[in-house]
């Protein structure tokens, strides 16, 4: 299946997702055997305009386990230190001379699309801007649900956190809306709730959802609780009671025995460390899945050339 | 042909350049085949005292395509954070314990020579200081002219930009002065013109040149127009009309049909983006040539040991 | 011999040290042959919360010479930029998903132990905090003495510098205290002298030592002079005469002909550059030994799994 660039969750079809997950399962076995050398001629560039070590390492480790090599910067904005403004397109066209794929973390929503428009090598967005997307996070999140629960149809998934600007919850919501009989819950204080454009998207796709500020009313109903950070610093003058949204051992006791708790990490206080030992706490396995999904993604990009 | 260190353009002989270009042609084919493993035991260090991601990636990609490995820092000055002053020589002698070649971007003109004086492994300068040199940029620029125009003799080459401190134009001028029947043009506002020491060098080598502030008087005569940035920020109180020096579509129409426009990048406004699609716009191919030339250079250093 | 983590000098037994040194000798030969590919499936992470390019490169070069691959950051604290406080444990559990070993430079004494407590992959401390340890520095220092003098028993070793917070002198002192008939000298202005806890440790191990502020009274007696920096900036209001502690050519003339001078580097004025050409100046060889010892350490960690 041919893909050129990975810039937004909307671009993925269900057949693409199924092939990706099949390959990710394969990659899991390959990693257990110590990796492959099938892509040892490949050079990836991590072109990060801001540091995001976790995401960067996940991509780079994926490339290493495929046998490839890595060029890396976390301060790509210094390319242009001499120059007013920014010439992302020039940078991309030059960097593309040195590698086979560019993993781009940009500061502005839409940066990945601008890059893809001029790049002779595949661009993979590793997140672009607040309110933008982080499509490979969405893919690994969806793969995690699929791996853990063995289906994507008929699930109840709750998102919690400051959802108004949540790049990861946006990306996963787009992906889930492609499946059948999904029910979504958006749990947040009203100031941080999911934006109308996402709800419109769900309406168009006939997805049932509920918007609420009560975790406790919902927690026993969900198969997946996707917790994210509450960016309290953006809401200094509110009286939000963050304890209401905190996942701790008592709240875990209310959850279904075969549900899972996910988090894109890093976490703050919104998941108690006491929860880590609960087998339903899937967030470290979720992070590990990033390795397999990104390996799968690289293999699809390279094989499709 | 044995070389030990790459520190300044003056060190290269014509036979060296011809061998280098022959190897660079070979490297172009090797890259098209996916690289080689001939140098897989080699470790290169990028020791950068200031970021220069473009140059760093070009060297590192060259090393990867040869099969080698890379140690890298863009903040080499932090080596000495604990200590007053700087001990470049100590740093070099220690880093040399861990690698087979050091690519050095230093802040002071002459830094590369100081490093070469004590290093047990080859030093390659990746630029040292304003007014210093950037010899591998000169090599890739010369190779670009050779690849595009198939000769180095009898060419008319114009340099434009703030030439008084232009490291890249200096390095290329030194190299061109080794060839026959070269004619050079230096196009710049008088405040930014090429310095007398370079003109003296050209006089000693019997190179014909013209110093001018008019691009339009020269543009139809040249085989190569080497555009660089006009560092306007160094000349705040002047009334320079930078539009006079800007390469745009109308000016391209005045150029010979088989001429080329080069630029070491990054560019500011001195070349219009509308020019990019003109086949004579060679600057992205020029950047690509950096990969081949640096691979060739590494191979000569390692094979000569 | 099975080891899991490398967090402090106290953990090493004499049999472990002897196996390590035997392997380091082997690694020296392997490096001379261009390295090995025996560990080519292995991925190491350099997780540095502050830059230490020398140490980082030493570990990374070791991994490369074993055939392995490297993920690297010098600004690991930016992981948590979004979050109050620091979640070292979460970071470790996530990074461990992407690699086979983590080399950790942390800012707080005890950071390496915290990391080791939760990590599913081996943690190697590359230094943690002032007053903490730098155990692999101690290992390479001990290996250097062993390589240069062919024994570890019966030696007289002098430490000089600001020993009160000296991480490297602490780590080496712990190691030396495991051997027989060792005599130690601690040479420093009284403000900077070794702390009582170390002397207690030596008393418990029946190690003979002398605390002095006179280099000249001791210099002709020692087999090893381990010079470190005098952190004058921590003692602004003292009248310390640092010239008394400086190793220069006249003082070298007082040293035994078969003694050595070591320094963990970087050096300031405490060793004159004129001393570098003396064959007893072992500090650059010492740095080189870091490569062999770290290769040996990785091989023991991986082989023991």
Short mmCIF file of C-alpha atoms in Angstrom, two decimals, chain A:
data_model
loop_
_atom_site.label_atom_id
_atom_site.label_comp_id
_atom_site.label_asym_id
_atom_site.label_seq_id
_atom_site.Cartn_x
_atom_site.Cartn_y
_atom_site.Cartn_z
CA UNK A 1 0.00 0.00 0.00
CA UNK A 2 1.59 3.23 -1.13
CA UNK A 3 1.88 6.19 1.19
CA UNK A 4 4.06 9.23 0.69
CA UNK A 5 3.89 11.33 3.80
CA UNK A 6 2.38 11.03 7.28
CA UNK A 7 0.92 14.39 8.17
CA UNK A 8 -2.51 13.93 9.75
CA UNK A 9 -4.75 11.22 11.12
CA UNK A 10 -7.47 11.92 8.56
CA UNK A 11 -5.32 10.47 5.81
CA UNK A 12 -5.43 6.88 7.05
CA UNK A 13 -7.93 4.38 5.67
CA UNK A 14 -9.05 1.32 7.55
CA UNK A 15 -7.20 -1.02 5.15
CA UNK A 16 -4.05 1.03 5.72
CA UNK A 17 -4.50 0.73 9.47
CA UNK A 18 -5.00 -3.02 9.26
CA UNK A 19 -1.85 -3.48 7.20
CA UNK A 20 0.05 -1.25 9.59
CA UNK A 21 -1.07 -3.24 12.62
CA UNK A 22 -0.24 -6.51 10.93
CA UNK A 23 3.24 -5.21 10.24
CA UNK A 24 3.55 -3.88 13.80
CA UNK A 25 2.77 -7.36 15.12
CA UNK A 26 5.54 -8.66 12.89
CA UNK A 27 7.93 -5.97 14.10
CA UNK A 28 7.29 -7.00 17.69
CA UNK A 29 8.68 -10.44 16.82
CA UNK A 30 11.58 -8.93 14.92
CA UNK A 31 12.57 -6.77 17.89
CA UNK A 32 12.43 -9.81 20.15
CA UNK A 33 14.92 -11.47 17.80
CA UNK A 34 17.23 -8.42 17.97
CA UNK A 35 16.03 -6.42 14.98
CA UNK A 36 16.62 -6.71 11.26
CA UNK A 37 19.10 -5.33 8.76
CA UNK A 38 16.59 -5.13 5.93
CA UNK A 39 16.76 -1.34 5.84
CA UNK A 40 20.41 -0.87 6.68
CA UNK A 41 20.98 1.53 3.78
CA UNK A 42 18.35 3.92 5.04
CA UNK A 43 19.09 7.23 6.73
CA UNK A 44 16.41 8.99 8.77
CA UNK A 45 16.59 12.60 9.93
CA UNK A 46 15.04 13.76 13.18
CA UNK A 47 14.34 17.42 12.40
CA UNK A 48 12.92 18.73 15.64
CA UNK A 49 12.17 22.43 16.09
CA UNK A 50 11.66 21.78 19.79
CA UNK A 51 12.91 18.96 21.99
CA UNK A 52 10.69 15.94 22.49
CA UNK A 53 13.12 13.30 23.55
CA UNK A 54 10.57 10.57 24.09
CA UNK A 55 9.10 10.85 20.61
CA UNK A 56 12.50 11.34 19.01
CA UNK A 57 13.98 8.26 20.70
CA UNK A 58 10.97 6.18 19.70
CA UNK A 59 11.46 7.02 16.02
CA UNK A 60 15.24 6.66 16.18
CA UNK A 61 15.07 3.34 17.98
CA UNK A 62 12.61 2.14 15.33
CA UNK A 63 15.08 3.08 12.62
CA UNK A 64 17.93 1.36 14.47
CA UNK A 65 15.92 -1.84 14.87
CA UNK A 66 15.41 -1.79 11.09
CA UNK A 67 19.18 -1.54 10.61
CA UNK A 68 19.14 2.12 9.53
CA UNK A 69 20.98 5.26 10.57
CA UNK A 70 19.98 8.54 12.12
CA UNK A 71 20.79 12.23 11.70
CA UNK A 72 19.38 14.23 14.56
CA UNK A 73 18.77 17.75 15.80
CA UNK A 74 16.51 19.10 18.50
CA UNK A 75 17.25 22.71 17.66
CA UNK A 76 16.34 22.88 14.01
CA UNK A 77 15.30 26.50 14.40
CA UNK A 78 19.00 27.39 14.61
CA UNK A 79 19.29 26.59 10.91
CA UNK A 80 17.92 29.99 10.28
CA UNK A 81 19.63 31.90 13.05
CA UNK A 82 21.25 34.15 10.48
CA UNK A 83 18.04 34.96 8.71
CA UNK A 84 14.84 36.78 9.49
CA UNK A 85 11.80 34.54 9.37
CA UNK A 86 11.93 30.92 8.53
CA UNK A 87 12.38 29.04 5.30
CA UNK A 88 11.08 25.62 6.20
CA UNK A 89 10.78 24.70 2.53
CA UNK A 90 14.45 25.46 1.84
CA UNK A 91 15.51 23.52 4.91
CA UNK A 92 13.49 20.49 3.85
CA UNK A 93 14.83 20.53 0.32
CA UNK A 94 18.40 20.64 1.62
CA UNK A 95 18.00 18.04 4.36
CA UNK A 96 16.30 15.72 1.87
CA UNK A 97 19.63 15.56 0.05
CA UNK A 98 21.14 13.72 2.98
CA UNK A 99 18.50 11.17 3.97
CA UNK A 100 15.63 8.90 2.96
CA UNK A 101 12.96 10.12 5.38
CA UNK A 102 12.46 13.19 7.56
CA UNK A 103 10.71 13.02 10.92
CA UNK A 104 9.58 16.57 11.57
CA UNK A 105 8.51 18.17 14.84
CA UNK A 106 7.47 21.68 13.90
CA UNK A 107 6.16 24.57 15.96
CA UNK A 108 3.22 25.57 13.81
CA UNK A 109 0.09 23.61 12.93
CA UNK A 110 0.40 22.87 9.21
CA UNK A 111 4.20 22.74 9.21
CA UNK A 112 4.22 19.07 8.24
CA UNK A 113 1.96 19.75 5.24
CA UNK A 114 4.16 22.61 4.08
CA UNK A 115 7.18 20.33 4.32
CA UNK A 116 5.44 17.49 2.50
CA UNK A 117 4.52 19.82 -0.35
CA UNK A 118 8.17 20.32 -1.34
CA UNK A 119 9.99 17.26 -0.01
CA UNK A 120 11.40 14.64 -2.38
CA UNK A 121 11.58 12.18 0.55
CA UNK A 122 8.74 11.14 2.88
CA UNK A 123 7.85 13.52 5.72
CA UNK A 124 6.53 12.03 8.94
CA UNK A 125 5.00 14.53 11.30
CA UNK A 126 6.11 14.08 14.90
CA UNK A 127 3.69 16.79 15.98
CA UNK A 128 3.19 20.30 14.71
CA UNK A 129 1.99 23.06 16.97
CA UNK A 130 -0.65 23.41 19.66
CA UNK A 131 -3.99 22.48 18.14
CA UNK A 132 -2.18 20.60 15.40
CA UNK A 133 -1.76 16.85 15.22
CA UNK A 134 0.59 14.08 16.21
CA UNK A 135 -0.53 11.37 13.82
CA UNK A 136 1.92 8.61 14.75
CA UNK A 137 0.88 9.01 18.38
CA UNK A 138 -2.66 8.37 17.19
CA UNK A 139 -1.51 5.29 15.33
CA UNK A 140 0.34 3.81 18.27
CA UNK A 141 -2.58 4.60 20.54
CA UNK A 142 -4.99 2.86 18.22
CA UNK A 143 -2.62 -0.08 17.87
CA UNK A 144 -2.42 -0.30 21.66
CA UNK A 145 -6.20 -0.54 21.94
CA UNK A 146 -6.23 -3.18 19.20
CA UNK A 147 -3.43 -5.18 20.85
CA UNK A 148 -4.92 -5.01 24.29
CA UNK A 149 -8.61 -5.49 23.51
CA UNK A 150 -8.34 -7.39 20.19
CA UNK A 151 -10.98 -5.28 18.46
CA UNK A 152 -11.70 -1.70 17.48
CA UNK A 153 -15.43 -2.04 16.91
CA UNK A 154 -18.02 -1.48 19.55
CA UNK A 155 -15.67 0.09 22.10
CA UNK A 156 -16.41 2.78 24.64
CA UNK A 157 -13.48 5.15 24.92
CA UNK A 158 -13.22 8.08 27.32
CA UNK A 159 -10.83 10.99 26.85
CA UNK A 160 -9.89 13.05 29.87
CA UNK A 161 -7.62 16.08 30.26
CA UNK A 162 -7.39 19.52 28.69
CA UNK A 163 -9.01 18.33 25.51
CA UNK A 164 -9.40 21.76 23.91
CA UNK A 165 -5.79 21.71 22.73
CA UNK A 166 -5.06 18.02 23.13
CA UNK A 167 -3.09 16.96 20.08
CA UNK A 168 -3.04 13.30 21.05
CA UNK A 169 -6.72 13.03 21.89
CA UNK A 170 -7.60 14.80 18.63
CA UNK A 171 -5.52 12.41 16.57
CA UNK A 172 -6.94 9.32 18.23
CA UNK A 173 -10.52 10.61 17.99
CA UNK A 174 -10.11 11.03 14.22
CA UNK A 175 -8.91 7.44 13.96
CA UNK A 176 -11.61 5.94 16.17
CA UNK A 177 -14.30 7.66 14.16
CA UNK A 178 -13.49 5.29 11.28
CA UNK A 179 -14.74 2.25 13.22
CA UNK A 180 -18.19 0.91 13.99
CA UNK A 181 -20.38 1.29 17.04
CA UNK A 182 -17.80 3.37 18.83
CA UNK A 183 -18.96 5.41 21.81
CA UNK A 184 -16.80 8.29 23.00
CA UNK A 185 -16.79 10.24 26.26
CA UNK A 186 -15.05 13.57 26.68
CA UNK A 187 -14.35 14.25 30.33
CA UNK A 188 -13.02 17.68 31.23
CA UNK A 189 -13.81 20.87 33.09
CA UNK A 190 -15.89 23.01 30.76
CA UNK A 191 -12.97 25.42 30.11
CA UNK A 192 -10.89 22.54 28.74
CA UNK A 193 -13.55 20.65 26.82
CA UNK A 194 -13.19 19.28 23.34
CA UNK A 195 -13.89 21.83 20.62
CA UNK A 196 -16.92 21.99 18.43
CA UNK A 197 -15.06 21.12 15.21
CA UNK A 198 -14.28 17.67 16.60
CA UNK A 199 -17.87 17.13 17.67
CA UNK A 200 -19.03 18.18 14.19
CA UNK A 201 -16.65 15.63 12.75
CA UNK A 202 -18.14 12.95 14.98
CA UNK A 203 -21.69 13.94 14.05
CA UNK A 204 -20.79 13.66 10.38
CA UNK A 205 -19.49 10.17 11.02
CA UNK A 206 -22.48 9.14 13.14
CA UNK A 207 -20.35 8.52 16.19
CA UNK A 208 -22.17 8.59 19.52
CA UNK A 209 -20.51 10.70 22.17
CA UNK A 210 -21.09 12.29 25.52
CA UNK A 211 -19.51 15.46 26.88
CA UNK A 212 -19.23 15.52 30.65
CA UNK A 213 -17.26 16.94 33.55
CA UNK A 214 -17.68 13.83 35.68
CA UNK A 215 -15.16 11.03 35.52
CA UNK A 216 -17.02 9.14 38.21
CA UNK A 217 -20.25 8.94 36.21
CA UNK A 218 -18.44 7.36 33.30
CA UNK A 219 -15.57 5.35 34.65
CA UNK A 220 -17.45 2.05 35.05
CA UNK A 221 -18.72 2.16 31.45
CA UNK A 222 -15.56 2.45 29.42
CA UNK A 223 -13.26 -0.06 27.79
CA UNK A 224 -10.52 2.53 27.41
CA UNK A 225 -9.77 5.52 29.60
CA UNK A 226 -7.38 7.78 27.73
CA UNK A 227 -6.03 10.13 30.33
CA UNK A 228 -4.01 13.21 29.36
CA UNK A 229 -2.55 16.11 31.26
CA UNK A 230 -4.68 18.97 32.62
CA UNK A 231 -2.76 22.05 31.60
CA UNK A 232 -3.68 24.01 34.69
CA UNK A 233 -1.18 26.74 33.86
CA UNK A 234 -3.38 27.85 30.97
CA UNK A 235 -6.31 28.39 33.36
CA UNK A 236 -4.89 30.30 36.30
CA UNK A 237 -8.09 31.97 37.45
CA UNK A 238 -10.37 28.97 37.69
CA UNK A 239 -11.42 26.84 40.63
CA UNK A 240 -11.13 23.51 38.92
CA UNK A 241 -10.99 20.58 41.32
CA UNK A 242 -8.40 18.40 39.62
CA UNK A 243 -8.86 15.66 42.21
CA UNK A 244 -12.16 14.83 40.49
CA UNK A 245 -10.21 13.77 37.41
CA UNK A 246 -7.36 11.94 39.04
CA UNK A 247 -7.05 8.21 38.40
CA UNK A 248 -6.14 6.47 41.61
CA UNK A 249 -6.59 3.06 43.14
CA UNK A 250 -10.21 3.61 44.32
CA UNK A 251 -11.22 4.77 40.84
CA UNK A 252 -9.47 1.80 39.26
CA UNK A 253 -11.73 -0.39 41.37
CA UNK A 254 -14.71 1.09 39.55
CA UNK A 255 -13.32 0.27 36.12
CA UNK A 256 -14.20 -2.89 34.19
CA UNK A 257 -11.84 -5.77 34.82
CA UNK A 258 -10.90 -5.94 31.13
CA UNK A 259 -10.57 -2.22 30.50
CA UNK A 260 -7.31 -0.31 30.08
CA UNK A 261 -5.90 3.05 31.14
CA UNK A 262 -3.74 4.85 28.59
CA UNK A 263 -1.67 8.03 28.74
CA UNK A 264 0.57 9.57 26.08
CA UNK A 265 3.04 10.60 28.81
CA UNK A 266 4.61 12.49 30.46
CA UNK A 267 2.12 12.41 33.27
CA UNK A 268 1.69 14.83 36.08
CA UNK A 269 -0.69 14.17 38.98
CA UNK A 270 -3.57 12.93 36.79
CA UNK A 271 -2.60 9.28 37.28
CA UNK A 272 -1.38 8.16 40.66
CA UNK A 273 1.85 6.19 40.63
CA UNK A 274 0.06 3.61 42.77
CA UNK A 275 -1.89 2.61 39.70
CA UNK A 276 1.23 1.56 37.78
CA UNK A 277 1.21 -1.99 39.08
CA UNK A 278 -2.41 -2.60 38.01
CA UNK A 279 -2.36 -4.81 34.90
CA UNK A 280 -4.90 -2.48 33.29
CA UNK A 281 -2.37 0.37 33.42
CA UNK A 282 -1.30 0.12 29.78
CA UNK A 283 0.73 3.31 29.41
CA UNK A 284 4.19 1.79 29.51
CA UNK A 285 3.13 -0.94 27.05
CA UNK A 286 1.60 1.86 24.97
CA UNK A 287 4.96 3.62 24.81
CA UNK A 288 6.63 0.37 23.79
CA UNK A 289 4.11 -0.03 20.97
CA UNK A 290 5.44 3.23 19.51
CA UNK A 291 8.55 1.32 18.58
CA UNK A 292 6.65 -1.37 16.67
CA UNK A 293 4.23 1.00 14.95
CA UNK A 294 6.99 3.34 13.81
CA UNK A 295 9.02 0.42 12.48
CA UNK A 296 5.93 -0.71 10.60
CA UNK A 297 5.39 2.78 9.24
CA UNK A 298 8.97 3.09 7.98
CA UNK A 299 8.72 -0.30 6.32
CA UNK A 300 5.53 0.72 4.52
CA UNK A 301 7.07 3.99 3.35
CA UNK A 302 10.23 2.31 2.08
CA UNK A 303 8.56 -0.74 0.57
CA UNK A 304 6.08 1.47 -1.25
CA UNK A 305 8.73 3.49 -3.07
#
